JSON list of C-alpha atoms and ligand atoms in Angstrom, two decimals:
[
{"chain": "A", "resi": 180, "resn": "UNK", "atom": "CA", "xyz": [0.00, 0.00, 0.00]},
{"chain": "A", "resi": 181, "resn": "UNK", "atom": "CA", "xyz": [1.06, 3.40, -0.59]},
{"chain": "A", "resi": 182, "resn": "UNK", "atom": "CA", "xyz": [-0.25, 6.80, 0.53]},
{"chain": "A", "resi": 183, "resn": "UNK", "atom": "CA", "xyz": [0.16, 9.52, -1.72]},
{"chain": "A", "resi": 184, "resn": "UNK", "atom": "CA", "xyz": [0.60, 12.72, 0.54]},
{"chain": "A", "resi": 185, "resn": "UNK", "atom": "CA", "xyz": [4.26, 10.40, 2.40]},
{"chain": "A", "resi": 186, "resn": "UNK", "atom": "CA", "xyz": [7.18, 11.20, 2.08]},
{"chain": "A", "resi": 187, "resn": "UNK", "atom": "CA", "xyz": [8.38, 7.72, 1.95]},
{"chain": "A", "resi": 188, "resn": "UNK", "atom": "CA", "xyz": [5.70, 6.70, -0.65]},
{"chain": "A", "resi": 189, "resn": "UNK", "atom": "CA", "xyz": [7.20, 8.66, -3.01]},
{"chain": "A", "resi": 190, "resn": "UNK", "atom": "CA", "xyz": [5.85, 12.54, -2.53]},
{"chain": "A", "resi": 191, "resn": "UNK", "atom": "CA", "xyz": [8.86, 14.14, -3.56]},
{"chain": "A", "resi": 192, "resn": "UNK", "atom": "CA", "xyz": [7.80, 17.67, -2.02]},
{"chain": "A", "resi": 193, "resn": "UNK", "atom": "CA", "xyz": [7.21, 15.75, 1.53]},
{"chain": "A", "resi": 194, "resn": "UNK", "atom": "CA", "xyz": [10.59, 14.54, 1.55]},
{"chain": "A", "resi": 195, "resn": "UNK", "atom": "CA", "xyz": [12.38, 17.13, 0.43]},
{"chain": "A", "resi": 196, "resn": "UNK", "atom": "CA", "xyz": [11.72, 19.01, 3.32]},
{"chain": "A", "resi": 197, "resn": "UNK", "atom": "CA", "xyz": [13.87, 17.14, 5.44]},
{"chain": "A", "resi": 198, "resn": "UNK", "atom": "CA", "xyz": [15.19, 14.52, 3.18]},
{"chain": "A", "resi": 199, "resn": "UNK", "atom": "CA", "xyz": [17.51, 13.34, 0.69]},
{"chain": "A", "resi": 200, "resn": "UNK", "atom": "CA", "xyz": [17.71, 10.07, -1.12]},
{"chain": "A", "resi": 201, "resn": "UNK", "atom": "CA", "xyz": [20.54, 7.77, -0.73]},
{"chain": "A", "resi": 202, "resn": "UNK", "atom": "CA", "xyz": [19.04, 4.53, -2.63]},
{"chain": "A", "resi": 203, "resn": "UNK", "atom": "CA", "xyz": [16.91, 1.55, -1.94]},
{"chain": "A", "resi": 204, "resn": "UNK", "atom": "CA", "xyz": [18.34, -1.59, -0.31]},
{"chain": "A", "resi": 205, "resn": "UNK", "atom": "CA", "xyz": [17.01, -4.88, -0.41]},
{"chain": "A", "resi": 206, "resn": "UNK", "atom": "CA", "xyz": [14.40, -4.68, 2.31]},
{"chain": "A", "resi": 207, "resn": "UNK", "atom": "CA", "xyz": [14.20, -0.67, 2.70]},
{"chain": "A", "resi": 208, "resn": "UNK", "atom": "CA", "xyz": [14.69, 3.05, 1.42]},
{"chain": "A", "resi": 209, "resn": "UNK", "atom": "CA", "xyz": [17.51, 4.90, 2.96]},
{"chain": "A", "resi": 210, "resn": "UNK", "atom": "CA", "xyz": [17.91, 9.42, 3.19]},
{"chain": "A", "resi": 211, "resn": "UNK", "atom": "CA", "xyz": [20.01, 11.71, 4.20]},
{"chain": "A", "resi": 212, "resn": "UNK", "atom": "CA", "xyz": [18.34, 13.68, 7.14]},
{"chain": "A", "resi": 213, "resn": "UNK", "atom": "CA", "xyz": [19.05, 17.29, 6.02]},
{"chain": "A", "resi": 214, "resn": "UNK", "atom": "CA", "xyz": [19.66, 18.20, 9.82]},
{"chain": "A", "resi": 215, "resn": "UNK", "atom": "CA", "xyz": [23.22, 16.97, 10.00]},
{"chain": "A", "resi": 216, "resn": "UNK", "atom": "CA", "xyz": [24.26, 18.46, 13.42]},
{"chain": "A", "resi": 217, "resn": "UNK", "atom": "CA", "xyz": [25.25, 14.29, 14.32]},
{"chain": "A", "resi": 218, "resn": "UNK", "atom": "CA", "xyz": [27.10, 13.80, 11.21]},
{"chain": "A", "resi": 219, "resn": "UNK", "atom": "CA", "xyz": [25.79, 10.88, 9.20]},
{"chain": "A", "resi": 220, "resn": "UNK", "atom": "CA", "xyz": [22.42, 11.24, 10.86]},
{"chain": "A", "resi": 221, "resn": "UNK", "atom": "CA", "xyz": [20.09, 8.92, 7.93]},
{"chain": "A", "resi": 222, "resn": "UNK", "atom": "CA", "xyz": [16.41, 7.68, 7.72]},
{"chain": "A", "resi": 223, "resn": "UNK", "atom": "CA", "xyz": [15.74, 4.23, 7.28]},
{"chain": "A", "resi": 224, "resn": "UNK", "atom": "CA", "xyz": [11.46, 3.63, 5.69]},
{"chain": "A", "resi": 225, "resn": "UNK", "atom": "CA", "xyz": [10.52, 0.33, 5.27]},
{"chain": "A", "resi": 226, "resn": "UNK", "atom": "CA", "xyz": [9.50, -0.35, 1.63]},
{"chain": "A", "resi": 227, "resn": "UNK", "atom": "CA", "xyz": [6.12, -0.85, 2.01]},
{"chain": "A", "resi": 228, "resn": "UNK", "atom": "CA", "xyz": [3.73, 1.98, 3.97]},
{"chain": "A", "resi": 229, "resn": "UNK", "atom": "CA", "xyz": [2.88, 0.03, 6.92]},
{"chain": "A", "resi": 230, "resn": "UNK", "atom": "CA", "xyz": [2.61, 1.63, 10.25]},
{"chain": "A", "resi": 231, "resn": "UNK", "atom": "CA", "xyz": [5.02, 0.21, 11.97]},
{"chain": "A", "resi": 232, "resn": "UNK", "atom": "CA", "xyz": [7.72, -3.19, 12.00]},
{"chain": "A", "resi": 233, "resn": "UNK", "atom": "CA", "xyz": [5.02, -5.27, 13.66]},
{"chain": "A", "resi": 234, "resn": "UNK", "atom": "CA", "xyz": [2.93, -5.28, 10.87]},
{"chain": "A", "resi": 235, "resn": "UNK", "atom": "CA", "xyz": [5.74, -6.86, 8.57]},
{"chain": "A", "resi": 236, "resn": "UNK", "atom": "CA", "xyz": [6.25, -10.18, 7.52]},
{"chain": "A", "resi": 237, "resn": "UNK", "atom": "CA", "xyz": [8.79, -11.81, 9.40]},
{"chain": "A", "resi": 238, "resn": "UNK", "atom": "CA", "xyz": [10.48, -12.12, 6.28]},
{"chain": "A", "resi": 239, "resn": "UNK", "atom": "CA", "xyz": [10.36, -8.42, 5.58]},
{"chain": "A", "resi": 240, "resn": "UNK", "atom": "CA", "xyz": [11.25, -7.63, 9.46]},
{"chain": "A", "resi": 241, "resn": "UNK", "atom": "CA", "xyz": [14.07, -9.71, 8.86]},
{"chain": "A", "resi": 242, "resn": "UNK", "atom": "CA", "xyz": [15.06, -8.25, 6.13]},
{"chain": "A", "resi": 243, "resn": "UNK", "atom": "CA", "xyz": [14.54, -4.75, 6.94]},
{"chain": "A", "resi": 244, "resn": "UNK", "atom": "CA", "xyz": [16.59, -5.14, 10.81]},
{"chain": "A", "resi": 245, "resn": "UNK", "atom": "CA", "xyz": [19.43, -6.92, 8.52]},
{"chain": "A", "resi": 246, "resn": "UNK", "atom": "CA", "xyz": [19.45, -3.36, 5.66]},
{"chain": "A", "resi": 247, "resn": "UNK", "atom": "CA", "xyz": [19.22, -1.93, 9.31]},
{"chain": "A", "resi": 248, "resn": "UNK", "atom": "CA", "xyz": [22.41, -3.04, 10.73]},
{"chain": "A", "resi": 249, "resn": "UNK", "atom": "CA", "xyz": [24.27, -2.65, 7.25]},
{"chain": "A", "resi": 250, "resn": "UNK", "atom": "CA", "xyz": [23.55, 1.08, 7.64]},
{"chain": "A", "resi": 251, "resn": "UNK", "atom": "CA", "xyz": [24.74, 1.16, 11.15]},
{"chain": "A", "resi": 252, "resn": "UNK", "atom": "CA", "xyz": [28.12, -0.46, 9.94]},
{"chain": "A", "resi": 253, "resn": "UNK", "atom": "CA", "xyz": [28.92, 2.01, 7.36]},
{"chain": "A", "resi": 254, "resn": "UNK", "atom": "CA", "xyz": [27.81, 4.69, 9.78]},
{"chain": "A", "resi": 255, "resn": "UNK", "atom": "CA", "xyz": [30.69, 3.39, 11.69]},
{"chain": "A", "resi": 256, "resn": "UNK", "atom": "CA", "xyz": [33.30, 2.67, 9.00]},
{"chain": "A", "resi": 257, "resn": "UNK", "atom": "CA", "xyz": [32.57, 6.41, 7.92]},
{"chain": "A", "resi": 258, "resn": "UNK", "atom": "CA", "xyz": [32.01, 8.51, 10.92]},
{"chain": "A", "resi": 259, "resn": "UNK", "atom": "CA", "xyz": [33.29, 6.67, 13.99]},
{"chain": "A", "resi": 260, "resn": "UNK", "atom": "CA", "xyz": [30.96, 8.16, 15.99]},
{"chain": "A", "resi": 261, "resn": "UNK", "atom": "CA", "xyz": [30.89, 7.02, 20.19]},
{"chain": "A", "resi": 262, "resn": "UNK", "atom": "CA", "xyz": [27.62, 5.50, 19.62]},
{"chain": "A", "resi": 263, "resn": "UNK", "atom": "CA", "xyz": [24.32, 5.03, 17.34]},
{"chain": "A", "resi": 264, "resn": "UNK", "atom": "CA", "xyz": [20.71, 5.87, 18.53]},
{"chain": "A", "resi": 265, "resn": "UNK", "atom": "CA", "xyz": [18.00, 3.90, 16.78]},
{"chain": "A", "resi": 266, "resn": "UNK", "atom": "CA", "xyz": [15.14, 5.75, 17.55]},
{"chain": "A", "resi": 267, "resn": "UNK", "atom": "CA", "xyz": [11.36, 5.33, 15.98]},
{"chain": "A", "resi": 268, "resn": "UNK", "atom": "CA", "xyz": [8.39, 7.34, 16.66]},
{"chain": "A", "resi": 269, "resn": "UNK", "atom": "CA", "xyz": [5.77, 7.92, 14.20]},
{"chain": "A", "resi": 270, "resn": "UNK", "atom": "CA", "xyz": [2.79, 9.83, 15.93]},
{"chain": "A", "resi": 271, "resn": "UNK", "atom": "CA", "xyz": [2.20, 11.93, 13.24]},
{"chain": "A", "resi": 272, "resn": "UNK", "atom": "CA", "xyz": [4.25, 10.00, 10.26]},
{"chain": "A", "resi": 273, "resn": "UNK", "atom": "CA", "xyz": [2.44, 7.04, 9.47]},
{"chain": "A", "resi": 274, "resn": "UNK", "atom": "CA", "xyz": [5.21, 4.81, 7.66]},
{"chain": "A", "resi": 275, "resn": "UNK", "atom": "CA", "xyz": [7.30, 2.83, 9.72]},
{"chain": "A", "resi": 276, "resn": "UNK", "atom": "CA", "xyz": [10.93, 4.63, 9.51]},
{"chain": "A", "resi": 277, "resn": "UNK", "atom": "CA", "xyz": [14.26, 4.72, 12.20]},
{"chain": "A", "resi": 278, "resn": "UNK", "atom": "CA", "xyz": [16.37, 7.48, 12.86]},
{"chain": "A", "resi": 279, "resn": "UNK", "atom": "CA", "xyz": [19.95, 6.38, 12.65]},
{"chain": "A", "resi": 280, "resn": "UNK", "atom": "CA", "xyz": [21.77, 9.15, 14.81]},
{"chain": "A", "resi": 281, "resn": "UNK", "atom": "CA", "xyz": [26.13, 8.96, 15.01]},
{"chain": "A", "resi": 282, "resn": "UNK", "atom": "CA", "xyz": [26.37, 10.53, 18.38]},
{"chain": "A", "resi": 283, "resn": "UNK", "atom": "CA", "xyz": [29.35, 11.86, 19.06]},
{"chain": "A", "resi": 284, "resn": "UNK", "atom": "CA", "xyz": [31.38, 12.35, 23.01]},
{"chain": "A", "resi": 285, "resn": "UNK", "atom": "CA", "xyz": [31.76, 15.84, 23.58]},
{"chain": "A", "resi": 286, "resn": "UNK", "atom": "CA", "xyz": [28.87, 17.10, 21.97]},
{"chain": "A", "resi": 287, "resn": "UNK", "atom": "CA", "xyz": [26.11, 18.63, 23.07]},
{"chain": "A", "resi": 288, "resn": "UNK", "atom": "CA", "xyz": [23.40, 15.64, 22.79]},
{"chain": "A", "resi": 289, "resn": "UNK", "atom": "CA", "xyz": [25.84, 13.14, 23.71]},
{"chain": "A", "resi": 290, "resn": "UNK", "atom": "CA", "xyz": [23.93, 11.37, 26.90]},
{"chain": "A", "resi": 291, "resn": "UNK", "atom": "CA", "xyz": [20.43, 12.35, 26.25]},
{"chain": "A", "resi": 292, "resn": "UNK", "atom": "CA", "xyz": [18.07, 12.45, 23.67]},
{"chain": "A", "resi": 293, "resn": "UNK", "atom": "CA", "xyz": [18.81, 13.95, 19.60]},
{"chain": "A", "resi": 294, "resn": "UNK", "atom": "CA", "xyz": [15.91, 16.43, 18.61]},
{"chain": "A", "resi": 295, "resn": "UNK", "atom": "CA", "xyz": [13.79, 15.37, 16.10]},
{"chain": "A", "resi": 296, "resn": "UNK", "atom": "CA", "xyz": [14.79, 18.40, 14.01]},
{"chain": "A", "resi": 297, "resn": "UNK", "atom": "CA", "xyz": [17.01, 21.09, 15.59]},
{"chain": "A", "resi": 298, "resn": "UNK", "atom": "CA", "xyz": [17.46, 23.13, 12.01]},
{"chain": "A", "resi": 299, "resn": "UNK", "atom": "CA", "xyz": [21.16, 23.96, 13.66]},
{"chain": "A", "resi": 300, "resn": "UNK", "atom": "CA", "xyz": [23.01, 22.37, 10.32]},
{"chain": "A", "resi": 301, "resn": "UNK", "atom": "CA", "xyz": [21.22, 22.08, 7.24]},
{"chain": "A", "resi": 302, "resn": "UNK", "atom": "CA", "xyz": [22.67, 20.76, 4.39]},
{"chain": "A", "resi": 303, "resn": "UNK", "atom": "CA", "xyz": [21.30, 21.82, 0.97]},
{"chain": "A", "resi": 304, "resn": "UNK", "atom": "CA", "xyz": [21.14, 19.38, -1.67]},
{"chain": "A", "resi": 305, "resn": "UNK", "atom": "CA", "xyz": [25.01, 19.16, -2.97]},
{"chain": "A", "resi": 306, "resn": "UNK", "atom": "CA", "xyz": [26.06, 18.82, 0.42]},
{"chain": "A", "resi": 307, "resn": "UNK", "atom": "CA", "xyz": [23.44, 16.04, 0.90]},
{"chain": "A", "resi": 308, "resn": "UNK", "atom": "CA", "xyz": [24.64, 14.27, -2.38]},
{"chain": "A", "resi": 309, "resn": "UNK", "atom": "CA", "xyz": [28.04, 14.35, -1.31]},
{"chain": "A", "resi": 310, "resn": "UNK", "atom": "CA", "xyz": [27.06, 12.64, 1.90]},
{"chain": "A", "resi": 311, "resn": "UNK", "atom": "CA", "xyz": [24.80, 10.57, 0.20]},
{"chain": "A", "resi": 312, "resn": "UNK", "atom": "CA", "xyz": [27.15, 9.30, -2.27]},
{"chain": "A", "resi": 313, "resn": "UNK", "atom": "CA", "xyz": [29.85, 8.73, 0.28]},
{"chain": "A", "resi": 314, "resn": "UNK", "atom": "CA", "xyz": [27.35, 6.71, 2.38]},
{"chain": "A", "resi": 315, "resn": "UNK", "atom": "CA", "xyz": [26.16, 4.89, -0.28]},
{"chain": "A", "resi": 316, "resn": "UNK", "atom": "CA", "xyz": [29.48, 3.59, -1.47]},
{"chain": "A", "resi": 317, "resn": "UNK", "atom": "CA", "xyz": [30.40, 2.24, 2.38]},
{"chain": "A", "resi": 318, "resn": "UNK", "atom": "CA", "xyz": [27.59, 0.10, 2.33]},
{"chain": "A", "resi": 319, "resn": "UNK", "atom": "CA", "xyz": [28.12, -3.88, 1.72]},
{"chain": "B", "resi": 557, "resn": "LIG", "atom": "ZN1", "xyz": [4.27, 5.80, 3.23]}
]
C-alpha cells in the first residue's frame, strides 16, 4: 500500500523538506536527514507503507533489521561516531521509519536524547549528495 501525501511513498515535495535520497536496499529506502548536526544522521522507511515493523512479515522484518544493521556499519566505517541511537516514533508519520543518529562524546546531545529536528546544520542538496554518495558507497 502506498499513501500519496508520504514522504516515503514517493511525494517528492514531503521529503524534500527534510530529506535526501541515498538509494533503496534490499528490504528498505535509505535518506540523508538534512539536519546533519550528528554527522551521518540517515532515515531508514521500510519499503512498504505500513505503520510500523510489527505489521511486517517476518520475512520483511528480517530483512529490513538486517538493511538496518548494514547502515549502522557504514555509519561506523565512515564517521566513527561514540555510539548510534536507533530511535522510531511515528505519531504523526504514518510509515514505519528509524532514525539512525552517530552521536558523538563531547557534543552537546551526547547522553540524552537527539531532537527530532534542531534546524542547527542544514545541508542543501550538494552537500546532501556528497554525503549521500559517500554513504552509499560504504555500504556492503
Ligand atoms: Zn508511506
Amino acid at each position: 500500500m502506498k499513501d500519496p501525501n508520504c514522504a516515503y511513498c514517493g511525494n517528492e515535495e514531503a521529503l524534500a523538506a527534510f530529506g535526501y535520497p541515498i538509494c533503496e536496499m534490499d528490504n528498505a529506502l535509505l535518506y540523508v536527514f538534512k539536519e546533519q548536526s550528528n554527522k551521518g544522521r540517515v532515515i531508514l522507511a521500510s519499503k512498504d507503507h505500513y505503520d510500523d515493523f510489527t505489521e511486517m512479515s517476518d520475512e520483511e522484518r528480517n530483512g529490513f533489521f538486517a538493511d538496518m544493521a548494514k547502515v549502522a556499519k557504514a555509519l561506523r566505517k565512515l564517521y566513527e561516531p561514540d555510539k548510534i541511537n536507533f530511535g522510531a516514533f511515528g505519531d504523526t508519520g504514518h510509515h514505519c521509519h528509524f532514525h539512525l543518529v552517530p552521536k558523538y562524546k563531547g557534543s552537546e546531545e551526547f547522553g540524552g536524547m537527539f531532537a527530532m529536528n534542531s534546524g542547527k546544520l542544514i545541508l542543501d542538496d550538494e552537500a546532501c549528495a556528497v554525503l549521500a554518495n559517500e554513504i552509499r558507497n560504504a555500504l556492503e
